[in-house]
mmCIF file of C-alpha atoms and ligand atoms in Angstrom:
data_model
loop_
_atom_site.group_PDB
_atom_site.id
_atom_site.type_symbol
_atom_site.label_atom_id
_atom_site.label_comp_id
_atom_site.label_asym_id
_atom_site.label_seq_id
_atom_site.Cartn_x
_atom_site.Cartn_y
_atom_site.Cartn_z
ATOM 1 C CA UNK A 7 105.341 117.860 118.621
ATOM 2 C CA UNK A 8 105.026 114.249 117.509
ATOM 3 C CA UNK A 9 103.967 113.490 113.918
ATOM 4 C CA UNK A 10 100.856 111.343 113.588
ATOM 5 C CA UNK A 11 101.472 108.036 111.840
ATOM 6 C CA UNK A 12 100.600 107.444 108.197
ATOM 7 C CA UNK A 13 98.425 104.427 107.536
ATOM 8 C CA UNK A 14 100.018 102.387 104.758
ATOM 9 C CA UNK A 15 98.103 99.417 103.342
ATOM 10 C CA UNK A 16 100.193 96.856 101.435
ATOM 11 C CA UNK A 17 98.695 93.987 99.435
ATOM 12 C CA UNK A 18 100.592 90.820 98.614
ATOM 13 C CA UNK A 19 102.323 91.154 101.978
ATOM 14 C CA UNK A 20 103.547 87.554 101.997
ATOM 15 C CA UNK A 21 105.001 87.765 98.495
ATOM 16 C CA UNK A 22 108.575 88.257 97.362
ATOM 17 C CA UNK A 23 108.306 92.011 96.873
ATOM 18 C CA UNK A 24 106.479 92.369 100.188
ATOM 19 C CA UNK A 25 109.351 90.694 101.999
ATOM 20 C CA UNK A 26 111.883 93.195 100.631
ATOM 21 C CA UNK A 27 109.547 96.179 100.844
ATOM 22 C CA UNK A 28 108.012 96.089 104.301
ATOM 23 C CA UNK A 29 111.193 96.444 106.398
ATOM 24 C CA UNK A 30 112.264 99.414 104.283
ATOM 25 C CA UNK A 31 108.928 101.193 104.790
ATOM 26 C CA UNK A 32 109.116 100.519 108.534
ATOM 27 C CA UNK A 33 112.709 101.812 108.585
ATOM 28 C CA UNK A 34 111.592 105.190 107.233
ATOM 29 C CA UNK A 35 112.997 104.919 103.706
ATOM 30 C CA UNK A 36 109.673 105.582 101.992
ATOM 31 C CA UNK A 37 108.170 108.444 104.011
ATOM 32 C CA UNK A 38 111.251 109.873 105.682
ATOM 33 C CA UNK A 39 113.123 109.347 108.942
ATOM 34 C CA UNK A 40 110.665 111.302 111.130
ATOM 35 C CA UNK A 41 107.414 109.828 109.853
ATOM 36 C CA UNK A 42 105.874 106.963 111.879
ATOM 37 C CA UNK A 43 103.791 104.421 109.956
ATOM 38 C CA UNK A 44 101.029 101.942 110.670
ATOM 39 C CA UNK A 45 101.244 98.969 108.313
ATOM 40 C CA UNK A 46 97.927 97.395 107.261
ATOM 41 C CA UNK A 47 98.835 94.152 105.519
ATOM 42 C CA UNK A 48 96.586 92.200 103.159
ATOM 43 C CA UNK A 49 96.869 88.669 101.828
ATOM 44 C CA UNK A 50 94.363 86.379 100.171
ATOM 45 C CA UNK A 51 92.106 84.462 102.587
ATOM 46 C CA UNK A 52 94.022 81.207 102.197
ATOM 47 C CA UNK A 53 95.873 79.463 105.025
ATOM 48 C CA UNK A 54 99.365 79.375 103.458
ATOM 49 C CA UNK A 55 99.662 83.080 102.533
ATOM 50 C CA UNK A 56 97.934 84.126 105.777
ATOM 51 C CA UNK A 57 100.432 82.095 107.810
ATOM 52 C CA UNK A 58 103.359 83.408 105.779
ATOM 53 C CA UNK A 59 102.132 86.990 106.324
ATOM 54 C CA UNK A 60 102.103 86.342 110.088
ATOM 55 C CA UNK A 61 105.721 85.218 109.789
ATOM 56 C CA UNK A 62 106.640 88.436 107.962
ATOM 57 C CA UNK A 63 104.900 90.441 110.698
ATOM 58 C CA UNK A 64 106.818 88.511 113.374
ATOM 59 C CA UNK A 65 110.075 89.483 111.678
ATOM 60 C CA UNK A 66 108.989 93.118 111.494
ATOM 61 C CA UNK A 67 108.278 92.960 115.240
ATOM 62 C CA UNK A 68 111.724 91.496 115.753
ATOM 63 C CA UNK A 69 113.318 94.468 114.009
ATOM 64 C CA UNK A 70 111.975 96.796 116.743
ATOM 65 C CA UNK A 71 111.644 99.632 114.217
ATOM 66 C CA UNK A 72 111.140 102.912 116.106
ATOM 67 C CA UNK A 73 108.883 104.267 113.327
ATOM 68 C CA UNK A 74 106.558 101.268 113.187
ATOM 69 C CA UNK A 75 103.686 102.548 115.331
ATOM 70 C CA UNK A 76 101.376 99.595 114.716
ATOM 71 C CA UNK A 77 100.666 96.759 112.314
ATOM 72 C CA UNK A 78 97.423 94.952 111.433
ATOM 73 C CA UNK A 79 96.945 91.799 109.340
ATOM 74 C CA UNK A 80 93.938 91.221 107.078
ATOM 75 C CA UNK A 81 92.215 88.861 104.679
ATOM 76 C CA UNK A 82 89.570 91.410 103.692
ATOM 77 C CA UNK A 83 90.440 94.459 101.538
ATOM 78 C CA UNK A 84 87.704 96.561 103.200
ATOM 79 C CA UNK A 85 89.454 96.226 106.548
ATOM 80 C CA UNK A 86 92.980 96.482 105.110
ATOM 81 C CA UNK A 87 92.265 99.782 103.355
ATOM 82 C CA UNK A 88 90.402 101.306 106.331
ATOM 83 C CA UNK A 89 91.460 104.975 106.717
ATOM 84 C CA UNK A 90 94.599 104.260 104.662
ATOM 85 C CA UNK A 91 96.664 107.266 103.559
ATOM 86 C CA UNK A 92 98.524 105.162 101.021
ATOM 87 C CA UNK A 93 97.484 101.883 99.379
ATOM 88 C CA UNK A 94 100.354 99.970 97.798
ATOM 89 C CA UNK A 95 98.816 97.363 95.516
ATOM 90 C CA UNK A 96 101.550 94.796 95.040
ATOM 91 C CA UNK A 97 99.622 91.531 95.180
ATOM 92 C CA UNK A 98 98.277 89.923 92.031
ATOM 93 C CA UNK A 99 98.266 86.584 90.266
ATOM 94 C CA UNK A 100 101.393 85.592 88.342
ATOM 95 C CA UNK A 101 101.067 84.642 84.693
ATOM 96 C CA UNK A 102 100.652 80.867 84.577
ATOM 97 C CA UNK A 103 102.059 78.483 81.924
ATOM 98 C CA UNK A 104 100.342 78.929 78.568
ATOM 99 C CA UNK A 105 98.308 81.857 79.864
ATOM 100 C CA UNK A 106 97.604 84.593 77.314
ATOM 101 C CA UNK A 107 98.172 88.237 78.241
ATOM 102 C CA UNK A 108 94.433 88.857 77.759
ATOM 103 C CA UNK A 109 93.645 86.160 80.374
ATOM 104 C CA UNK A 110 96.113 87.740 82.782
ATOM 105 C CA UNK A 111 94.510 91.129 82.193
ATOM 106 C CA UNK A 112 91.056 89.753 82.953
ATOM 107 C CA UNK A 113 92.088 87.669 85.994
ATOM 108 C CA UNK A 114 94.051 90.463 87.602
ATOM 109 C CA UNK A 115 91.606 93.106 86.431
ATOM 110 C CA UNK A 116 88.944 91.452 88.589
ATOM 111 C CA UNK A 117 91.203 91.860 91.657
ATOM 112 C CA UNK A 118 91.591 95.571 90.946
ATOM 113 C CA UNK A 119 87.851 96.093 90.450
ATOM 114 C CA UNK A 120 87.318 94.803 93.998
ATOM 115 C CA UNK A 121 90.268 96.649 95.463
ATOM 116 C CA UNK A 122 89.348 99.927 93.733
ATOM 117 C CA UNK A 123 85.869 99.709 95.281
ATOM 118 C CA UNK A 124 87.278 98.797 98.692
ATOM 119 C CA UNK A 125 89.656 101.777 98.568
ATOM 120 C CA UNK A 126 86.790 104.031 97.554
ATOM 121 C CA UNK A 127 84.613 102.878 100.431
ATOM 122 C CA UNK A 128 87.198 102.694 103.188
ATOM 123 C CA UNK A 129 90.389 104.681 102.620
ATOM 124 C CA UNK A 130 91.146 108.168 103.954
ATOM 125 C CA UNK A 131 89.915 111.166 101.939
ATOM 126 C CA UNK A 132 93.300 112.080 100.524
ATOM 127 C CA UNK A 133 94.393 108.488 99.963
ATOM 128 C CA UNK A 134 97.054 107.859 97.326
ATOM 129 C CA UNK A 135 97.367 104.504 95.581
ATOM 130 C CA UNK A 136 100.424 103.070 93.839
ATOM 131 C CA UNK A 137 100.037 99.925 91.736
ATOM 132 C CA UNK A 138 102.838 97.408 91.181
ATOM 133 C CA UNK A 139 100.900 94.197 90.443
ATOM 134 C CA UNK A 140 101.000 93.504 86.727
ATOM 135 C CA UNK A 141 99.829 94.581 84.223
ATOM 136 C CA UNK A 142 100.227 97.589 86.504
ATOM 137 C CA UNK A 143 99.172 100.448 84.190
ATOM 138 C CA UNK A 144 95.875 98.840 83.280
ATOM 139 C CA UNK A 145 95.247 97.527 86.800
ATOM 140 C CA UNK A 146 95.710 101.069 88.054
ATOM 141 C CA UNK A 147 93.251 102.403 85.463
ATOM 142 C CA UNK A 148 90.694 99.806 86.607
ATOM 143 C CA UNK A 149 91.113 100.632 90.314
ATOM 144 C CA UNK A 150 90.925 104.385 89.662
ATOM 145 C CA UNK A 151 87.784 103.995 87.562
ATOM 146 C CA UNK A 152 86.100 102.050 90.360
ATOM 147 C CA UNK A 153 87.033 104.620 93.003
ATOM 148 C CA UNK A 154 84.681 107.447 92.120
ATOM 149 C CA UNK A 155 85.130 109.325 95.414
ATOM 150 C CA UNK A 156 88.885 109.847 94.907
ATOM 151 C CA UNK A 157 90.471 111.865 92.097
ATOM 152 C CA UNK A 158 92.046 109.773 89.326
ATOM 153 C CA UNK A 159 95.293 111.732 89.872
ATOM 154 C CA UNK A 160 95.643 109.925 93.225
ATOM 155 C CA UNK A 161 96.215 106.616 91.389
ATOM 156 C CA UNK A 162 99.643 105.956 89.905
ATOM 157 C CA UNK A 163 101.419 102.878 88.566
ATOM 158 C CA UNK A 164 105.087 102.073 88.870
ATOM 159 C CA UNK A 165 107.581 102.417 86.029
ATOM 160 C CA UNK A 166 110.402 103.418 88.344
ATOM 161 C CA UNK A 167 112.048 100.022 88.049
ATOM 162 C CA UNK A 168 112.346 100.570 84.296
ATOM 163 C CA UNK A 169 113.794 104.030 84.923
ATOM 164 C CA UNK A 170 116.359 102.644 87.377
ATOM 165 C CA UNK A 171 117.271 99.779 85.062
ATOM 166 C CA UNK A 172 117.729 102.169 82.140
ATOM 167 C CA UNK A 173 119.832 104.625 84.158
ATOM 168 C CA UNK A 174 122.242 101.899 85.201
ATOM 169 C CA UNK A 175 122.593 100.577 81.640
ATOM 170 C CA UNK A 176 123.509 104.063 80.394
ATOM 171 C CA UNK A 177 125.904 104.709 83.279
ATOM 172 C CA UNK A 178 127.689 101.406 82.750
ATOM 173 C CA UNK A 179 128.054 102.036 79.010
ATOM 174 C CA UNK A 180 129.420 105.530 79.655
ATOM 175 C CA UNK A 181 131.644 104.286 82.499
ATOM 176 C CA UNK A 182 130.308 106.815 85.010
ATOM 177 C CA UNK A 183 128.441 106.552 88.347
ATOM 178 C CA UNK A 184 124.675 106.223 87.942
ATOM 179 C CA UNK A 185 124.211 109.578 89.687
ATOM 180 C CA UNK A 186 125.557 111.224 86.510
ATOM 181 C CA UNK A 187 122.488 110.089 84.533
ATOM 182 C CA UNK A 188 119.625 112.572 84.701
ATOM 183 C CA UNK A 189 116.288 113.273 83.013
ATOM 184 C CA UNK A 190 115.893 109.695 81.892
ATOM 185 C CA UNK A 191 112.175 109.157 81.476
ATOM 186 C CA UNK A 192 110.136 106.054 80.753
ATOM 187 C CA UNK A 193 107.157 106.572 78.459
ATOM 188 C CA UNK A 194 104.130 104.300 78.217
ATOM 189 C CA UNK A 195 103.458 100.835 79.536
ATOM 190 C CA UNK A 196 105.415 98.809 82.082
ATOM 191 C CA UNK A 197 106.101 96.134 79.466
ATOM 192 C CA UNK A 198 108.732 95.529 76.797
ATOM 193 C CA UNK A 199 107.023 98.180 74.625
ATOM 194 C CA UNK A 200 107.929 101.023 77.014
ATOM 195 C CA UNK A 201 110.253 103.697 75.665
ATOM 196 C CA UNK A 202 113.272 104.639 77.783
ATOM 197 C CA UNK A 203 113.912 108.085 76.320
ATOM 198 C CA UNK A 204 117.682 108.246 75.974
ATOM 199 C CA UNK A 205 117.290 111.172 73.551
ATOM 200 C CA UNK A 206 116.382 113.664 76.296
ATOM 201 C CA UNK A 207 118.572 112.089 78.986
ATOM 202 C CA UNK A 208 121.862 113.619 80.081
ATOM 203 C CA UNK A 209 125.053 112.050 81.343
ATOM 204 C CA UNK A 210 127.335 114.327 83.336
ATOM 205 C CA UNK A 211 125.282 117.276 82.030
ATOM 206 C CA UNK A 212 125.835 116.354 78.327
ATOM 207 C CA UNK A 213 123.195 114.773 76.076
ATOM 208 C CA UNK A 214 123.362 111.000 76.546
ATOM 209 C CA UNK A 215 123.532 110.588 72.759
ATOM 210 C CA UNK A 216 126.798 112.591 72.749
ATOM 211 C CA UNK A 217 128.243 111.013 75.884
ATOM 212 C CA UNK A 218 127.649 107.523 74.463
ATOM 213 C CA UNK A 219 127.924 108.404 70.776
ATOM 214 C CA UNK A 220 126.710 105.030 69.561
ATOM 215 C CA UNK A 221 123.235 105.299 68.097
ATOM 216 C CA UNK A 222 123.116 101.652 67.066
ATOM 217 C CA UNK A 223 123.836 100.547 70.643
ATOM 218 C CA UNK A 224 121.232 102.928 72.051
ATOM 219 C CA UNK A 225 118.517 101.769 69.673
ATOM 220 C CA UNK A 226 119.356 98.101 69.191
ATOM 221 C CA UNK A 227 120.886 97.044 72.494
ATOM 222 C CA UNK A 228 119.981 99.500 75.218
ATOM 223 C CA UNK A 229 116.226 99.600 74.547
ATOM 224 C CA UNK A 230 115.727 95.810 74.244
ATOM 225 C CA UNK A 231 117.969 95.182 77.277
ATOM 226 C CA UNK A 232 115.846 97.465 79.440
ATOM 227 C CA UNK A 233 112.573 96.170 77.957
ATOM 228 C CA UNK A 234 113.485 92.522 78.567
ATOM 229 C CA UNK A 235 115.313 92.964 81.860
ATOM 230 C CA UNK A 236 112.477 91.396 83.865
ATOM 231 C CA UNK A 237 112.716 88.220 81.761
ATOM 232 C CA UNK A 238 116.527 88.200 82.096
ATOM 233 C CA UNK A 239 116.216 88.340 85.905
ATOM 234 C CA UNK A 240 113.768 85.408 85.862
ATOM 235 C CA UNK A 241 116.173 83.471 83.641
ATOM 236 C CA UNK A 242 119.111 84.127 86.003
ATOM 237 C CA UNK A 243 117.391 83.880 89.375
ATOM 238 C CA UNK A 244 114.529 81.514 88.672
ATOM 239 C CA UNK A 245 112.273 84.135 90.278
ATOM 240 C CA UNK A 246 111.079 87.546 89.188
ATOM 241 C CA UNK A 247 112.644 90.818 90.322
ATOM 242 C CA UNK A 248 111.796 91.472 93.945
ATOM 243 C CA UNK A 249 114.507 93.457 95.749
ATOM 244 C CA UNK A 250 114.825 95.860 92.824
ATOM 245 C CA UNK A 251 111.027 96.122 92.499
ATOM 246 C CA UNK A 252 110.682 96.927 96.201
ATOM 247 C CA UNK A 253 113.488 99.462 95.871
ATOM 248 C CA UNK A 254 111.706 101.061 92.911
ATOM 249 C CA UNK A 255 108.470 101.376 94.883
ATOM 250 C CA UNK A 256 110.376 103.018 97.727
ATOM 251 C CA UNK A 257 111.650 105.570 95.175
ATOM 252 C CA UNK A 258 108.268 106.005 93.455
ATOM 253 C CA UNK A 259 106.386 106.767 96.670
ATOM 254 C CA UNK A 260 109.217 108.692 98.332
ATOM 255 C CA UNK A 261 109.529 111.014 95.340
ATOM 256 C CA UNK A 262 105.750 111.475 95.192
ATOM 257 C CA UNK A 263 105.469 112.117 98.920
ATOM 258 C CA UNK A 264 108.325 114.574 99.274
ATOM 259 C CA UNK A 265 108.144 117.550 96.872
ATOM 260 C CA UNK A 266 111.306 118.477 94.961
ATOM 261 C CA UNK A 267 112.483 119.649 91.544
ATOM 262 C CA UNK A 268 113.417 116.118 90.609
ATOM 263 C CA UNK A 269 111.882 114.797 87.379
ATOM 264 C CA UNK A 270 110.748 111.180 87.646
ATOM 265 C CA UNK A 271 108.695 108.656 85.702
ATOM 266 C CA UNK A 272 105.318 107.493 86.896
ATOM 267 C CA UNK A 273 102.307 106.123 85.064
ATOM 268 C CA UNK A 274 99.393 108.536 85.489
ATOM 269 C CA UNK A 275 96.038 109.119 83.822
ATOM 270 C CA UNK A 276 96.962 110.481 80.422
ATOM 271 C CA UNK A 277 95.853 114.014 79.609
ATOM 272 C CA UNK A 278 96.570 113.292 75.947
ATOM 273 C CA UNK A 279 100.088 114.707 76.000
ATOM 274 C CA UNK A 280 103.058 113.061 74.269
ATOM 275 C CA UNK A 281 100.645 111.269 71.891
ATOM 276 C CA UNK A 282 99.023 109.032 74.500
ATOM 277 C CA UNK A 283 95.289 108.363 74.307
ATOM 278 C CA UNK A 284 93.412 110.306 76.953
ATOM 279 C CA UNK A 285 92.431 108.210 79.936
ATOM 280 C CA UNK A 286 94.958 105.362 79.646
ATOM 281 C CA UNK A 287 97.561 105.191 82.415
ATOM 282 C CA UNK A 288 100.831 106.063 80.649
ATOM 283 C CA UNK A 289 104.249 106.716 82.131
ATOM 284 C CA UNK A 290 105.364 110.326 81.595
ATOM 285 C CA UNK A 291 107.736 112.785 83.263
ATOM 286 C CA UNK A 292 106.395 114.370 86.434
ATOM 287 C CA UNK A 293 107.558 116.664 89.201
ATOM 288 C CA UNK A 294 106.109 116.482 92.725
ATOM 289 C CA UNK A 295 104.618 119.798 93.792
ATOM 290 C CA UNK A 296 103.046 118.896 97.176
ATOM 291 C CA UNK A 297 102.914 115.651 99.155
ATOM 292 C CA UNK A 298 101.271 113.066 96.877
ATOM 293 C CA UNK A 299 100.612 115.658 94.141
ATOM 294 C CA UNK A 300 102.470 115.941 90.843
ATOM 295 C CA UNK A 301 102.468 118.004 87.700
ATOM 296 C CA UNK A 302 103.128 116.403 84.323
ATOM 297 C CA UNK A 303 106.084 118.031 82.622
ATOM 298 C CA UNK A 304 105.033 119.016 79.123
ATOM 299 C CA UNK A 305 106.965 120.067 76.104
ATOM 300 C CA UNK A 306 109.912 117.667 75.995
ATOM 301 C CA UNK A 307 110.687 117.258 72.296
ATOM 302 C CA UNK A 308 110.398 113.886 70.586
ATOM 303 C CA UNK A 309 111.829 113.232 67.133
ATOM 304 C CA UNK A 310 110.277 110.719 64.697
ATOM 305 C CA UNK A 311 111.991 107.798 66.408
ATOM 306 C CA UNK A 312 110.643 108.814 69.830
ATOM 307 C CA UNK A 313 107.166 109.416 68.425
ATOM 308 C CA UNK A 314 107.155 105.986 66.777
ATOM 309 C CA UNK A 315 108.180 104.301 70.007
ATOM 310 C CA UNK A 316 105.515 106.141 71.961
ATOM 311 C CA UNK A 317 102.888 105.174 69.365
ATOM 312 C CA UNK A 318 103.781 101.481 69.821
ATOM 313 C CA UNK A 319 103.452 101.530 73.602
ATOM 314 C CA UNK A 320 100.307 103.670 73.366
ATOM 315 C CA UNK A 321 98.717 101.101 71.011
ATOM 316 C CA UNK A 322 99.365 98.419 73.603
ATOM 317 C CA UNK A 323 97.777 100.497 76.379
ATOM 318 C CA UNK A 324 94.727 101.195 74.209
ATOM 319 C CA UNK A 325 94.364 97.521 73.366
ATOM 320 C CA UNK A 326 94.648 96.581 77.074
ATOM 321 C CA UNK A 327 91.917 99.106 77.822
ATOM 322 C CA UNK A 328 89.690 97.470 75.181
ATOM 323 C CA UNK A 329 90.273 94.037 76.747
ATOM 324 C CA UNK A 330 89.086 95.236 80.169
ATOM 325 C CA UNK A 331 86.444 97.706 78.977
ATOM 326 C CA UNK A 332 83.742 95.938 81.001
ATOM 327 C CA UNK A 333 85.733 96.541 84.210
ATOM 328 C CA UNK A 334 85.960 100.301 83.970
ATOM 329 C CA UNK A 335 82.839 101.052 85.996
HETATM 330 P P1 NAX B 422 104.576 86.887 94.580
HETATM 331 O O1 NAX B 422 103.803 85.861 93.801
HETATM 332 O O2 NAX B 422 105.806 86.474 95.311
HETATM 333 O O3 NAX B 422 103.604 87.550 95.665
HETATM 334 C C1 NAX B 422 102.358 88.041 95.348
HETATM 335 C C2 NAX B 422 101.504 87.911 96.595
HETATM 336 O O4 NAX B 422 100.275 88.566 96.337
HETATM 337 C C3 NAX B 422 101.190 86.473 96.971
HETATM 338 O O5 NAX B 422 101.554 86.248 98.317
HETATM 339 C C4 NAX B 422 99.683 86.381 96.765
HETATM 340 O O6 NAX B 422 99.055 85.515 97.701
HETATM 341 C C5 NAX B 422 99.269 87.828 96.963
HETATM 342 N N1 NAX B 422 97.991 88.163 96.333
HETATM 343 C C6 NAX B 422 97.466 87.708 95.178
HETATM 344 N N2 NAX B 422 96.256 88.204 94.988
HETATM 345 C C7 NAX B 422 96.014 89.038 96.026
HETATM 346 C C8 NAX B 422 94.921 89.836 96.386
HETATM 347 N N3 NAX B 422 93.820 89.857 95.634
HETATM 348 N N4 NAX B 422 94.993 90.551 97.522
HETATM 349 C C9 NAX B 422 96.083 90.500 98.304
HETATM 350 N N5 NAX B 422 97.168 89.736 98.026
HETATM 351 C C10 NAX B 422 97.121 89.026 96.892
HETATM 352 O O7 NAX B 422 104.836 88.067 93.581
HETATM 353 P P2 NAX B 422 105.878 89.277 93.703
HETATM 354 O O8 NAX B 422 107.180 88.836 93.147
HETATM 355 O O9 NAX B 422 105.834 89.819 95.075
HETATM 356 O O10 NAX B 422 105.258 90.294 92.633
HETATM 357 C C11 NAX B 422 104.026 90.935 92.863
HETATM 358 C C12 NAX B 422 103.531 91.606 91.598
HETATM 359 O O11 NAX B 422 104.447 92.601 91.176
HETATM 360 C C13 NAX B 422 103.355 90.674 90.397
HETATM 361 O O12 NAX B 422 102.127 90.993 89.749
HETATM 362 C C14 NAX B 422 104.481 91.071 89.486
HETATM 363 O O13 NAX B 422 104.180 90.812 88.135
HETATM 364 C C15 NAX B 422 104.581 92.541 89.767
HETATM 365 N N6 NAX B 422 105.828 93.211 89.384
HETATM 366 C C16 NAX B 422 105.746 94.481 88.926
HETATM 367 C C17 NAX B 422 106.867 95.220 88.619
HETATM 368 C C18 NAX B 422 106.768 96.631 88.129
HETATM 369 O O14 NAX B 422 107.806 97.202 87.803
HETATM 370 N N7 NAX B 422 105.603 97.267 88.074
HETATM 371 C C19 NAX B 422 108.219 94.624 88.708
HETATM 372 C C20 NAX B 422 108.277 93.437 89.603
HETATM 373 C C21 NAX B 422 107.097 92.518 89.534
HETATM 374 O O15 NAX B 422 107.253 91.663 88.435
#
């Protein structure tokens, strides 16, 4: 029996991340090798991005992906999100020169008010949404608050890139393959305040703190390196992370779509655990229990250092929520 295609809406389709992401979705890396997809691509209604999106679609055609059942191109979110099973919200405005974080929050927040409403009015009943466009935690909170028909649990924001970055830093320090690093969880905001919890991570089955045995490095080098990695990529490449961001979204959605025992980091509506304020979107450990459905893993111990770090990133999330309070519907 053939599997019916999943409708996957992707915003910012002509952007850098879109260019790395779309071929991988169409190749089956996100939803599995037997799952056909229909891509519903959205760009702003401006000639340049619309034309560039057509070019991306032409290249996807030229890949002759067996799993790409259809593809539609849009300048209107209501059409792009029509009957979508997944909405991947990648597109947003970059931070301009001299722009304050509060201005970025407000400018991009307005996009996510509109897109949250459009998802609510047009997407499939069980639609899941993953937000990448920054500031992704707060944008996700805005979209979820606008989409009253869909449960807030269906809206997640991506901290998987931080998790992947942190895992590689630990593996390289320990001189082992990255597959040896497990249970490494990102807490809080996708911003330099996030806490990459090395204290509960393991390397080759041993606590990471024992395997590395260098507390000063873990606290003073590892955490800032992971927190500022996005800026370091911009400095080196002249452009922000794109291939690694697309790769992280493949992992985020794949691990949410396909149930397993794996523990992974995603930003979800906080239930108040781990010291986060209820209702902000904070990254926590989760396990996927059914396609698109997760349970938050509770009870991982945090010492004073961990609690302090979580309090810092929580304060930032709370202050972002205050800045956009008029957008929460
Ligand atoms: P680009 O500027 O290359 O592309 C963004 C695209 O989105 C543009 O083509 C633009 O026209 C489009 N767009 C803007 N507003 C839109 C709207 N309302 N509807 C549909 N499309 C819209 O950025 P790119 O490098 O692709 O990054 C996209 C977003 O990801 C940025 O907000 C960026 O900050 C964020 N990131 C998030 C990461 C994360 O880990 N959560 C990491 C990577 C990345 O920095």
